[in-house]
Coordinates of C-alpha atoms in Angstrom, one line a residue:
X1 CA 34.5 -51.0 74.7
X2 CA 32.0 -51.3 77.6
X3 CA 28.9 -53.4 77.9
X4 CA 26.6 -53.2 75.0
X5 CA 29.3 -51.9 72.7
X6 CA 29.4 -48.4 74.3
X7 CA 32.8 -46.7 74.4
X8 CA 34.1 -46.3 78.0
X9 CA 34.5 -42.7 79.1
X10 CA 38.2 -41.8 79.4
X11 CA 39.3 -40.7 82.9
X12 CA 40.0 -37.0 83.0
X13 CA 43.8 -37.2 83.8
X14 CA 44.6 -39.4 80.8
X15 CA 43.4 -36.6 78.5
X16 CA 46.5 -34.6 79.5
X17 CA 49.0 -37.4 80.0
X18 CA 51.8 -35.7 78.1
X19 CA 51.6 -32.7 80.4
X20 CA 51.4 -34.9 83.4
X21 CA 54.6 -36.7 82.4
X22 CA 56.4 -33.4 81.9
X23 CA 55.4 -32.3 85.4
X24 CA 56.7 -35.5 86.8
X25 CA 60.1 -35.1 85.1
X26 CA 60.5 -31.5 86.3
X27 CA 59.4 -32.3 89.9
X28 CA 61.9 -35.2 90.0
X29 CA 64.8 -33.0 88.8
X30 CA 64.0 -30.1 91.2
X31 CA 63.3 -32.2 94.3
X32 CA 65.8 -35.1 93.6
X33 CA 63.2 -37.7 94.4
X34 CA 61.1 -40.1 92.3
X35 CA 57.6 -39.1 91.3
X36 CA 54.6 -41.4 90.7
X37 CA 51.3 -40.1 89.3
X38 CA 48.2 -42.3 88.8
X39 CA 44.6 -41.5 87.9
X40 CA 41.6 -42.6 90.0
X41 CA 41.5 -46.0 88.2
X42 CA 45.1 -46.7 89.5
X43 CA 46.5 -46.4 86.0
X44 CA 50.1 -45.1 86.1
X45 CA 50.2 -42.0 84.0
X46 CA 53.7 -40.8 84.8
X47 CA 56.7 -42.0 86.8
X48 CA 60.4 -41.3 87.1
X49 CA 63.3 -43.5 88.2
X50 CA 62.0 -47.0 89.3
X51 CA 58.5 -46.1 88.3
X52 CA 59.3 -45.2 84.7
X53 CA 59.2 -48.7 83.2
X54 CA 55.6 -49.4 84.3
X55 CA 54.1 -46.1 83.0
X56 CA 50.9 -47.0 81.1
X57 CA 50.0 -50.0 83.3
X58 CA 47.5 -50.6 86.1
X59 CA 49.2 -50.9 89.6
X60 CA 46.5 -52.4 91.8
X61 CA 49.0 -54.8 93.4
X62 CA 51.3 -52.1 94.6
X63 CA 48.9 -49.3 95.2
X64 CA 47.6 -49.8 98.8
X65 CA 48.7 -46.3 99.7
X66 CA 47.1 -44.8 96.6
X67 CA 43.8 -46.5 97.3
X68 CA 43.8 -45.0 100.8
X69 CA 44.4 -41.5 99.4
X70 CA 41.6 -41.9 96.8
X71 CA 39.2 -43.1 99.5
X72 CA 40.1 -40.6 102.2
X73 CA 40.7 -37.6 99.9
X74 CA 43.7 -36.4 102.0
X75 CA 47.5 -36.6 102.2
X76 CA 49.3 -39.7 103.3
X77 CA 52.8 -39.8 104.8
X78 CA 54.5 -43.2 105.3
X79 CA 57.7 -42.8 107.3
X80 CA 58.5 -46.5 107.7
X81 CA 57.3 -48.5 104.7
X82 CA 56.6 -52.2 105.5
X83 CA 56.0 -51.3 109.1
X84 CA 53.1 -48.9 108.5
X85 CA 49.6 -50.4 109.0
X86 CA 48.6 -49.6 105.4
X87 CA 51.7 -51.4 104.1
X88 CA 50.8 -54.6 105.9
X89 CA 47.9 -55.2 103.5
X90 CA 50.1 -54.5 100.4
X91 CA 50.8 -57.6 98.2
X92 CA 54.1 -56.1 97.2
X93 CA 55.4 -55.3 100.7
X94 CA 58.1 -58.0 100.6
X95 CA 59.7 -56.6 97.4
X96 CA 59.2 -52.9 98.2
X97 CA 62.4 -50.8 98.2
X98 CA 60.9 -47.5 99.3
X99 CA 62.1 -45.9 102.6
X100 CA 59.7 -42.9 102.6
X101 CA 56.6 -41.8 100.7
X102 CA 54.2 -38.8 100.5
X103 CA 50.9 -39.1 98.6
X104 CA 48.6 -36.2 97.8
X105 CA 45.1 -36.3 96.1
X106 CA 44.5 -34.4 92.9
X107 CA 41.1 -32.8 93.3
X108 CA 39.0 -31.3 90.6
X109 CA 36.2 -29.6 92.5
X110 CA 34.8 -32.3 94.8
X111 CA 36.1 -35.2 92.7
X112 CA 39.4 -37.0 93.3
X113 CA 40.8 -37.5 89.8
X114 CA 44.2 -39.0 90.7
X115 CA 47.1 -39.2 93.1
X116 CA 50.6 -37.7 93.0
X117 CA 53.3 -39.2 95.2
X118 CA 57.0 -38.6 96.1
X119 CA 59.1 -41.6 96.9
X120 CA 62.6 -42.0 98.5
X121 CA 64.7 -45.1 98.0
X122 CA 67.8 -43.9 99.8
X123 CA 68.1 -42.9 103.5
X124 CA 69.9 -39.6 102.5
X125 CA 67.0 -38.7 100.4
X126 CA 64.6 -39.5 103.2
X127 CA 66.5 -37.3 105.6
X128 CA 66.4 -34.2 103.3
X129 CA 62.7 -34.6 102.7
X130 CA 61.9 -35.3 106.3
X131 CA 63.8 -32.3 107.5
X132 CA 61.9 -30.1 105.1
X133 CA 58.6 -32.0 105.2
X134 CA 56.3 -28.9 105.3
X135 CA 58.0 -27.5 102.2
X136 CA 57.7 -30.7 100.3
X137 CA 54.0 -31.2 101.2
X138 CA 53.2 -27.6 100.3
X139 CA 55.0 -28.0 96.9
X140 CA 53.2 -31.3 96.2
X141 CA 49.8 -29.8 97.0
X142 CA 50.6 -26.8 94.6
X143 CA 51.5 -29.2 91.8
X144 CA 48.3 -31.2 92.4
X145 CA 46.3 -28.0 92.1
X146 CA 48.2 -27.1 88.9
X147 CA 47.5 -30.5 87.4
X148 CA 43.8 -30.2 88.3
X149 CA 43.6 -26.7 86.8
X150 CA 45.1 -28.0 83.6
X151 CA 42.4 -30.8 83.5
X152 CA 39.8 -28.1 84.1
X153 CA 41.1 -26.0 81.3
X154 CA 41.1 -29.0 78.9
X155 CA 37.7 -30.1 80.0
X156 CA 36.3 -26.5 79.5
X157 CA 37.8 -26.3 76.1
X158 CA 36.6 -29.7 75.1
X159 CA 33.0 -28.9 76.3
X160 CA 33.2 -25.6 74.5
X161 CA 34.1 -27.4 71.2
X162 CA 31.4 -30.0 71.7
X163 CA 28.8 -27.4 72.6
X164 CA 29.7 -25.2 69.6
X165 CA 29.4 -28.3 67.3
X166 CA 26.1 -29.3 68.8
X167 CA 24.7 -25.8 68.7
X168 CA 25.5 -25.6 65.0
X169 CA 23.8 -29.0 64.4
X170 CA 20.7 -27.9 66.4
X171 CA 20.5 -24.6 64.5
X172 CA 20.3 -26.5 61.3
X173 CA 17.1 -28.1 62.5
X174 CA 15.6 -24.8 63.7
X175 CA 12.6 -23.9 61.5
X176 CA 13.6 -20.3 61.5
X177 CA 16.5 -18.4 60.0
X178 CA 19.5 -17.8 62.2
X179 CA 22.2 -15.2 61.4
X180 CA 25.0 -14.3 63.8
X181 CA 26.7 -11.0 63.2
X182 CA 30.1 -10.1 64.6
X183 CA 31.8 -6.8 65.1
X184 CA 31.3 -4.6 62.0
X185 CA 28.2 -6.5 61.0
X186 CA 30.3 -9.3 59.6
X187 CA 28.5 -12.7 59.3
X188 CA 29.9 -15.2 61.7
X189 CA 27.3 -18.0 61.1
X190 CA 24.1 -18.7 59.2
X191 CA 21.9 -21.8 59.1
X192 CA 20.4 -23.5 56.1
X193 CA 17.0 -22.1 56.7
X194 CA 18.4 -18.5 56.5
X195 CA 20.3 -19.4 53.4
X196 CA 17.1 -20.6 51.8
X197 CA 15.2 -17.4 52.7
X198 CA 18.0 -15.1 51.5
X199 CA 18.9 -17.2 48.4
X200 CA 22.6 -16.9 49.1
X201 CA 25.2 -18.7 51.2
X202 CA 27.5 -17.1 53.8
X203 CA 30.5 -16.4 51.5
X204 CA 28.2 -14.8 48.9
X205 CA 26.6 -12.5 51.5
X206 CA 30.0 -11.5 52.8
X207 CA 31.0 -10.4 49.3
X208 CA 27.7 -8.6 48.8
X209 CA 28.2 -6.8 52.2
X210 CA 31.6 -5.6 51.1
X211 CA 30.2 -4.0 47.9
X212 CA 27.2 -2.5 49.9
X213 CA 24.7 -4.9 48.3
X214 CA 23.6 -6.6 51.5
X215 CA 21.7 -4.8 54.3
X216 CA 19.2 -5.5 57.0
X217 CA 16.9 -2.7 58.1
X218 CA 13.9 -2.6 60.5
X219 CA 10.7 -1.3 59.0
X220 CA 9.7 0.5 62.2
X221 CA 12.2 1.9 64.7
X222 CA 10.9 -0.2 67.6
X223 CA 13.0 -1.8 70.4
X224 CA 15.3 -4.2 68.5
X225 CA 15.1 -6.6 71.4
X226 CA 11.4 -7.2 70.5
X227 CA 10.1 -9.2 67.5
X228 CA 9.4 -6.8 64.6
X229 CA 9.5 -6.6 60.8
X230 CA 12.7 -6.1 58.8
X231 CA 13.7 -5.8 55.2
X232 CA 16.8 -7.6 53.8
X233 CA 18.2 -6.0 50.7
X234 CA 20.2 -8.7 48.9
X235 CA 21.4 -7.3 45.6
X236 CA 18.3 -6.1 43.7
X237 CA 15.9 -8.2 45.9
X238 CA 14.0 -7.1 48.9
X239 CA 12.9 -9.8 51.4
X240 CA 10.4 -9.0 54.2
X241 CA 11.0 -11.0 57.4
X242 CA 9.8 -10.9 61.0
X243 CA 12.2 -11.6 63.8
X244 CA 14.1 -10.6 66.9
X245 CA 17.7 -9.6 67.6
X246 CA 19.6 -10.8 70.6
X247 CA 22.7 -8.9 71.6
X248 CA 25.6 -10.9 73.2
X249 CA 28.9 -9.9 74.6
X250 CA 31.5 -12.6 75.4
X251 CA 34.1 -12.6 78.1
X252 CA 36.6 -11.4 75.5
X253 CA 34.4 -8.3 74.9
X254 CA 33.5 -9.5 71.4
X255 CA 30.2 -8.0 70.5
X256 CA 27.8 -10.3 68.6
X257 CA 24.1 -10.1 67.5
X258 CA 22.0 -13.2 66.9
X259 CA 19.1 -12.5 64.5
X260 CA 16.3 -15.1 64.5
X261 CA 13.7 -14.5 61.8
X262 CA 11.0 -16.0 59.5
X263 CA 10.0 -15.0 56.0
X264 CA 6.6 -13.2 56.2
X265 CA 5.3 -15.2 53.1
X266 CA 6.2 -18.4 54.9
X267 CA 4.3 -17.3 58.0
X268 CA 1.2 -16.6 56.0
X269 CA 1.5 -19.9 54.2
X270 CA 1.5 -21.8 57.5
X271 CA -1.9 -20.4 58.4
X272 CA -3.3 -21.1 55.0
X273 CA -1.9 -24.6 54.9
X274 CA -4.1 -25.5 57.8
X275 CA -7.0 -25.5 55.4
X276 CA -5.4 -28.5 53.5
X277 CA -6.1 -30.7 56.5
X278 CA -9.3 -32.8 56.6
X279 CA -11.3 -30.9 59.3
X280 CA -14.8 -31.8 58.2
X281 CA -17.7 -32.9 60.4
X282 CA -17.1 -36.5 59.2
X283 CA -13.9 -36.5 61.2
X284 CA -15.8 -35.9 64.5
X285 CA -16.8 -39.3 65.7
X286 CA -19.9 -40.1 67.8
X287 CA -23.4 -41.6 67.4
X288 CA -25.0 -40.5 70.7
X289 CA -28.3 -38.8 69.9
X290 CA -27.5 -35.7 71.9
X291 CA -24.1 -35.4 70.3
X292 CA -25.6 -35.9 66.8
X293 CA -28.1 -33.1 67.6
X294 CA -25.2 -30.8 68.4
X295 CA -23.4 -31.7 65.2
X296 CA -26.5 -30.9 63.1
X297 CA -26.8 -27.6 64.9
X298 CA -23.2 -26.8 64.1
X299 CA -23.6 -27.7 60.5
X300 CA -26.6 -25.2 60.2
X301 CA -24.5 -22.5 61.9
X302 CA -21.6 -23.2 59.5
X303 CA -23.8 -22.0 56.6
X304 CA -24.3 -18.6 58.2
X305 CA -21.8 -15.8 58.8
X306 CA -22.8 -15.6 62.5
X307 CA -20.1 -15.4 65.2
X308 CA -20.3 -18.5 67.4
X309 CA -19.8 -19.4 71.1
X310 CA -18.8 -23.0 71.8
X311 CA -19.2 -24.4 75.4
X312 CA -17.6 -27.6 76.6
X313 CA -15.3 -29.1 79.2
X314 CA -11.6 -29.3 78.4
X315 CA -10.8 -32.1 75.9
X316 CA -14.3 -32.5 74.4
X317 CA -13.2 -31.2 71.0
X318 CA -14.2 -27.6 70.9
X319 CA -11.5 -26.7 68.4
X320 CA -12.4 -29.7 66.2
X321 CA -16.0 -28.2 66.0
X322 CA -14.6 -24.7 65.2
X323 CA -12.5 -26.1 62.4
X324 CA -15.3 -28.2 61.0
X325 CA -17.6 -25.1 61.0
X326 CA -14.9 -23.2 59.1
X327 CA -14.5 -26.2 56.7
X328 CA -18.2 -26.2 55.9
X329 CA -18.5 -22.5 55.5
X330 CA -18.1 -20.2 52.6
X331 CA -14.9 -19.1 54.2
X332 CA -13.3 -22.5 53.8
X333 CA -10.6 -21.3 51.3
X334 CA -9.5 -18.5 53.7
X335 CA -7.2 -18.8 56.8
X336 CA -8.3 -20.4 60.1
X337 CA -6.2 -18.6 62.8
X338 CA -6.1 -19.5 66.4
X339 CA -5.6 -17.3 69.5
X340 CA -4.8 -19.3 72.6
X341 CA -6.3 -17.2 75.4
X342 CA -4.7 -19.1 78.3
X343 CA -1.9 -16.9 79.8
X344 CA -2.6 -14.0 77.4
X345 CA -1.9 -10.5 78.8
X346 CA -3.0 -7.0 77.8
X347 CA 0.3 -6.4 76.0
X348 CA -0.7 -9.1 73.5
X349 CA -3.5 -7.0 72.1
X350 CA -1.4 -5.5 69.3
X351 CA -0.3 -9.0 68.2
X352 CA -4.0 -9.9 67.8
X353 CA -5.7 -6.7 66.6
X354 CA -2.9 -4.5 65.5
X355 CA -2.3 -2.9 62.0
X356 CA 0.7 -5.1 61.3
X357 CA 0.1 -7.5 58.4
X358 CA 1.2 -10.3 60.8
X359 CA -1.4 -9.5 63.5
X360 CA -3.8 -12.4 64.0
X361 CA -6.7 -10.4 62.6
X362 CA -4.8 -9.2 59.5
X363 CA -3.7 -12.8 58.7
X364 CA -7.3 -14.0 59.1
X365 CA -8.6 -11.6 56.6
X366 CA -12.1 -12.8 55.7
X367 CA -11.4 -16.3 57.2
X368 CA -12.1 -17.5 60.8
X369 CA -10.5 -16.2 63.9
X370 CA -10.8 -18.7 66.8
X371 CA -10.4 -17.6 70.4
X372 CA -9.6 -20.8 72.4
X373 CA -10.8 -20.6 76.1
X374 CA -11.9 -17.0 75.7
X375 CA -13.0 -16.8 79.4
X376 CA -9.3 -16.1 80.1
X377 CA -9.2 -13.0 78.0
X378 CA -8.3 -9.8 80.0
X379 CA -11.1 -7.2 80.0
X380 CA -9.2 -4.7 77.8
X381 CA -8.7 -7.3 75.1
X382 CA -12.5 -8.2 75.4
X383 CA -13.2 -4.6 74.6
X384 CA -10.9 -4.7 71.5
X385 CA -12.7 -7.9 70.4
X386 CA -16.1 -6.3 70.9
X387 CA -15.1 -3.2 68.9
X388 CA -13.9 -5.4 66.0
X389 CA -17.3 -7.1 66.0
X390 CA -19.4 -3.9 66.1
X391 CA -17.4 -1.2 64.2
X392 CA -18.7 -0.6 60.6
X393 CA -16.1 -1.7 58.1
X394 CA -14.1 -3.6 60.8
X395 CA -13.2 -7.3 60.8
X396 CA -14.5 -9.0 57.6
X397 CA -14.2 -12.6 58.9
X398 CA -16.0 -14.7 61.4
X399 CA -15.2 -15.0 65.2
X400 CA -15.6 -18.3 67.0
X401 CA -14.9 -18.4 70.7
X402 CA -14.7 -21.4 73.0
X403 CA -14.9 -21.7 76.8
X404 CA -15.0 -24.4 79.5
X405 CA -16.3 -21.9 82.0
X406 CA -19.8 -20.5 82.8
X407 CA -19.7 -17.1 81.1
X408 CA -23.0 -16.0 82.6
X409 CA -21.5 -16.5 86.1
X410 CA -18.3 -14.6 85.0
X411 CA -20.5 -11.8 83.8
X412 CA -22.1 -11.5 87.3
X413 CA -18.6 -11.4 88.7
X414 CA -17.6 -8.7 86.3
X415 CA -14.9 -10.9 84.8
X416 CA -16.5 -11.1 81.4
X417 CA -18.2 -8.3 79.5
X418 CA -22.0 -8.5 79.4
X419 CA -22.3 -6.9 76.0
X420 CA -19.8 -9.3 74.5
X421 CA -21.6 -12.3 76.1
X422 CA -25.0 -11.3 74.8
X423 CA -23.6 -10.6 71.4
X424 CA -22.3 -14.2 71.1
X425 CA -24.7 -16.2 73.3
X426 CA -27.7 -16.5 70.8
X427 CA -25.5 -18.5 68.4
X428 CA -24.0 -21.0 70.8
X429 CA -23.2 -24.7 70.9
X430 CA -22.9 -26.9 74.0
X431 CA -20.8 -30.0 73.5
X432 CA -21.7 -32.8 76.0
X433 CA -18.8 -34.4 78.0
X434 CA -17.7 -37.9 77.1
X435 CA -19.1 -39.4 80.3
X436 CA -22.6 -38.5 78.9
X437 CA -21.9 -40.3 75.6
X438 CA -21.1 -43.7 77.0
X439 CA -21.9 -45.6 73.7
X440 CA -19.5 -43.3 71.8
X441 CA -16.6 -44.4 74.0
X442 CA -16.3 -47.8 72.3
X443 CA -16.3 -46.2 68.9
X444 CA -13.5 -43.8 69.9
X445 CA -11.5 -46.7 71.4
X446 CA -11.8 -48.6 68.2
X447 CA -10.6 -45.5 66.2
X448 CA -7.7 -44.8 68.5
X449 CA -6.7 -48.5 68.6
X450 CA -6.5 -48.6 64.8
X451 CA -4.8 -45.2 64.6
X452 CA -2.0 -45.8 67.1
X453 CA -1.5 -49.4 66.2
X454 CA -0.8 -48.3 62.7
X455 CA 1.4 -45.5 63.8
X456 CA 3.5 -47.8 66.0
X457 CA 3.6 -50.6 63.4
X458 CA 1.8 -53.1 65.7
X459 CA -1.4 -55.2 65.7
X460 CA -2.9 -54.7 69.1
X461 CA -6.1 -56.2 70.5
X462 CA -7.9 -55.4 73.7
X463 CA -9.5 -57.7 76.3
X464 CA -13.2 -57.4 76.9
X465 CA -12.7 -56.7 80.6
X466 CA -10.3 -53.9 79.6
X467 CA -12.8 -52.5 77.1
X468 CA -15.5 -52.7 79.8
X469 CA -13.3 -50.8 82.3
X470 CA -12.6 -48.1 79.7
X471 CA -16.3 -47.7 78.8
X472 CA -17.2 -47.2 82.5
X473 CA -14.5 -44.8 83.4
X474 CA -15.7 -41.1 84.0
X475 CA -13.1 -39.5 81.6
X476 CA -12.9 -36.2 83.3
X477 CA -10.4 -35.1 80.6
X478 CA -12.8 -36.3 77.9
X479 CA -11.6 -37.3 74.4
X480 CA -8.2 -35.8 75.0
X481 CA -7.6 -38.0 78.1
X482 CA -9.0 -41.1 76.3
X483 CA -6.8 -40.6 73.3
X484 CA -3.6 -40.0 75.4
X485 CA -4.4 -43.1 77.4
X486 CA -4.9 -45.3 74.3
X487 CA -1.7 -43.9 72.8
X488 CA 0.3 -44.6 76.0
X489 CA -1.0 -48.2 76.3
X490 CA -0.3 -49.0 72.7
X491 CA 3.1 -47.5 72.7
X492 CA 4.2 -49.5 75.7
X493 CA 2.4 -52.7 74.8
X494 CA 4.8 -55.6 74.2
X495 CA 2.5 -58.7 73.9
X496 CA -0.1 -57.5 71.4
X497 CA -3.0 -57.3 73.9
X498 CA -4.2 -54.5 76.1
X499 CA -5.2 -56.4 79.3
X500 CA -7.5 -55.5 82.2
X501 CA -4.4 -55.0 84.3
X502 CA -2.9 -52.6 81.8
X503 CA -6.0 -50.4 81.9
X504 CA -6.1 -50.5 85.7
X505 CA -2.5 -49.4 85.9
X506 CA -3.0 -46.6 83.4
X507 CA -6.1 -45.3 85.2
X508 CA -4.4 -45.7 88.6
X509 CA -7.1 -48.1 89.7
X510 CA -5.0 -51.0 90.7
X511 CA -6.9 -52.9 93.4
X512 CA -5.5 -52.2 96.9
X513 CA -4.1 -55.1 98.7
X514 CA -6.0 -55.9 101.9
X515 CA -6.2 -58.8 104.3
X516 CA -8.6 -60.5 101.8
X517 CA -5.7 -61.5 99.7
X518 CA -4.6 -63.8 102.5
X519 CA -8.1 -65.2 103.1
X520 CA -8.0 -68.9 102.3
X521 CA -11.6 -69.0 101.1
X522 CA -11.0 -66.0 98.8
X523 CA -7.8 -67.6 97.4
X524 CA -9.7 -70.9 96.8
X525 CA -12.5 -69.1 95.0
X526 CA -10.1 -67.1 92.7
X527 CA -8.2 -70.3 91.9
X528 CA -11.3 -72.1 90.9
X529 CA -12.4 -69.2 88.7
X530 CA -8.9 -68.9 87.1
X531 CA -8.9 -72.7 86.2
X532 CA -12.4 -72.8 84.9
X533 CA -11.8 -69.8 82.6
X534 CA -9.3 -72.0 80.8
X535 CA -12.1 -74.3 79.6
X536 CA -15.5 -74.0 78.0
X537 CA -18.6 -73.8 80.2
X538 CA -19.5 -77.4 79.5
X539 CA -19.5 -80.7 81.4
X540 CA -16.3 -81.7 79.7
X541 CA -14.8 -78.3 80.6
X542 CA -15.7 -78.8 84.3
X543 CA -14.3 -82.3 84.2
X544 CA -10.9 -80.9 83.0
X545 CA -11.1 -78.1 85.6
X546 CA -11.8 -80.6 88.4
X547 CA -8.9 -82.7 87.4
X548 CA -6.4 -79.8 87.5
X549 CA -7.8 -78.7 90.8
X550 CA -7.4 -82.2 92.2
X551 CA -11.0 -82.5 93.4
X552 CA -14.0 -84.6 92.3
X553 CA -16.8 -83.2 90.0
X554 CA -19.2 -83.3 93.0
X555 CA -16.9 -81.2 95.1
X556 CA -16.4 -78.8 92.2
X557 CA -20.2 -78.3 91.8
X558 CA -20.6 -77.9 95.5
X559 CA -17.9 -75.1 95.6
X560 CA -19.4 -73.4 92.5
X561 CA -22.7 -73.2 94.3
X562 CA -21.1 -72.1 97.7
X563 CA -19.0 -69.3 96.1
X564 CA -21.7 -68.3 93.6
X565 CA -19.2 -68.6 90.9
X566 CA -21.8 -68.8 88.2
X567 CA -22.5 -65.1 88.9
X568 CA -18.9 -64.2 88.4
X569 CA -18.3 -62.2 85.2
X570 CA -14.8 -63.7 84.8
X571 CA -16.3 -67.2 84.7
X572 CA -18.8 -66.3 82.0
X573 CA -16.1 -65.2 79.5
X574 CA -14.6 -68.2 77.7
X575 CA -11.0 -68.4 76.7
X576 CA -11.8 -67.8 73.0
X577 CA -13.6 -64.6 73.9
X578 CA -10.8 -63.2 76.0
X579 CA -9.5 -60.9 73.4
X580 CA -11.2 -59.0 70.6
X581 CA -9.5 -57.4 67.6
X582 CA -10.7 -54.0 66.6

């Protein structure tokens, strides 16, 4: 076991030690010399003749030549052991009986995984090898390559087994059904989610397939490589799903199909389940007068059936307002379906407006269809949206769109349709950015501190200086940025208090070091402030501070006046006020 109880990774060559020992025996018999094979940790894996008794041991004390081969990654020929420069450093040179040695690295790609060596202990052996040196070196290099290829095969097989095992484990956690069909549409694998949807396990489905009681058919003859609807016939049941088939061909030419799918009923339930969340206006925090005015306006619009346009920078909570409007409307028991317009293309139009029961508009029914950041919609999709709003007997629900861009300016640039803009603009909301709601920032900090402290199982407080820094930060990313920052600082907090330094580090506002940090007067001033902050702002507190500083009370008062320390905010905060719990 390694440090911390972790199992040490076994060197590659040891995984095929039996094969390596067989190679050593065969080589020794063919070449009539002794063979020595070690891994890159100088562990003797195989050995013949005089090396046989120490197989399975570490040979650091007799492996000077092996170390050289491992470090230099090339062959080593020692014609005169004991006299060779490498042998002079060997602790075993006085008892060494070898008269000739060849060492060759075993390379797996760019990695040296071991050394194979031939050794002669008799002069006659040496003469035979030396006279045919090129042949022996070539033979040794070929054997080294053979051993490396065996390691590669074993490693590939091992990785394949591990990958297959991991893949099966991962597929059990996929929130979609997975079926793998082999040749002849036989079932090779199915995950638990697929078993739940189909109501049968793999063996049961294999039997039903044999008696022609299990079949999967596309509803429409579309490209099977695209996501579409299918019907499973399982016995007397018919199960509607939506999914996609991936065709695969292995190196062995074994054809397979991977079918990933969802139950259509489950898809619809996911949209409806959103309604169970608490999305009311009470969940939208803020007491700024301008912000409260926007909330009241939103509440009034919620009681109508008007389509609504919501303006606001990224992160201000436009989707929260859209959900709250839906929650307060007469459509609250119907689905709230979101279309994320960022990155959308014209080909996505059918997914939104198509006749399929799984198109966004079909799923919405008479609920609310929310287009998030609609300024990014391609013009052709804007036309489809306009048609759905204007055609008699068209969409029965409500449309809410949000944007962080100036639509009027986009209309001038012909990037947003004028008729769609004027249709939505009369019923619009403009959510102010967080930097214009400074008194709301503290309320939000309090909320996020409680929320993420609870989630992390901690009791975290925040210093007043840290709170002040957060309240005066511009928050260009608005509430989303503030929430992410609070979550980050609470997650990493170890001492139970978010300090001023923590905030500066998170906001990338760490004060830059300048020559002032080496200024003696500045250092003296900061030292006095630091000491005085340990005591109350009283005569007794100043006496204690003067004592620690090693100066008289008169000198302390003189320096307080000289450095204008009374005006320093840090001095005004007593030690008891340093942290507040929210």
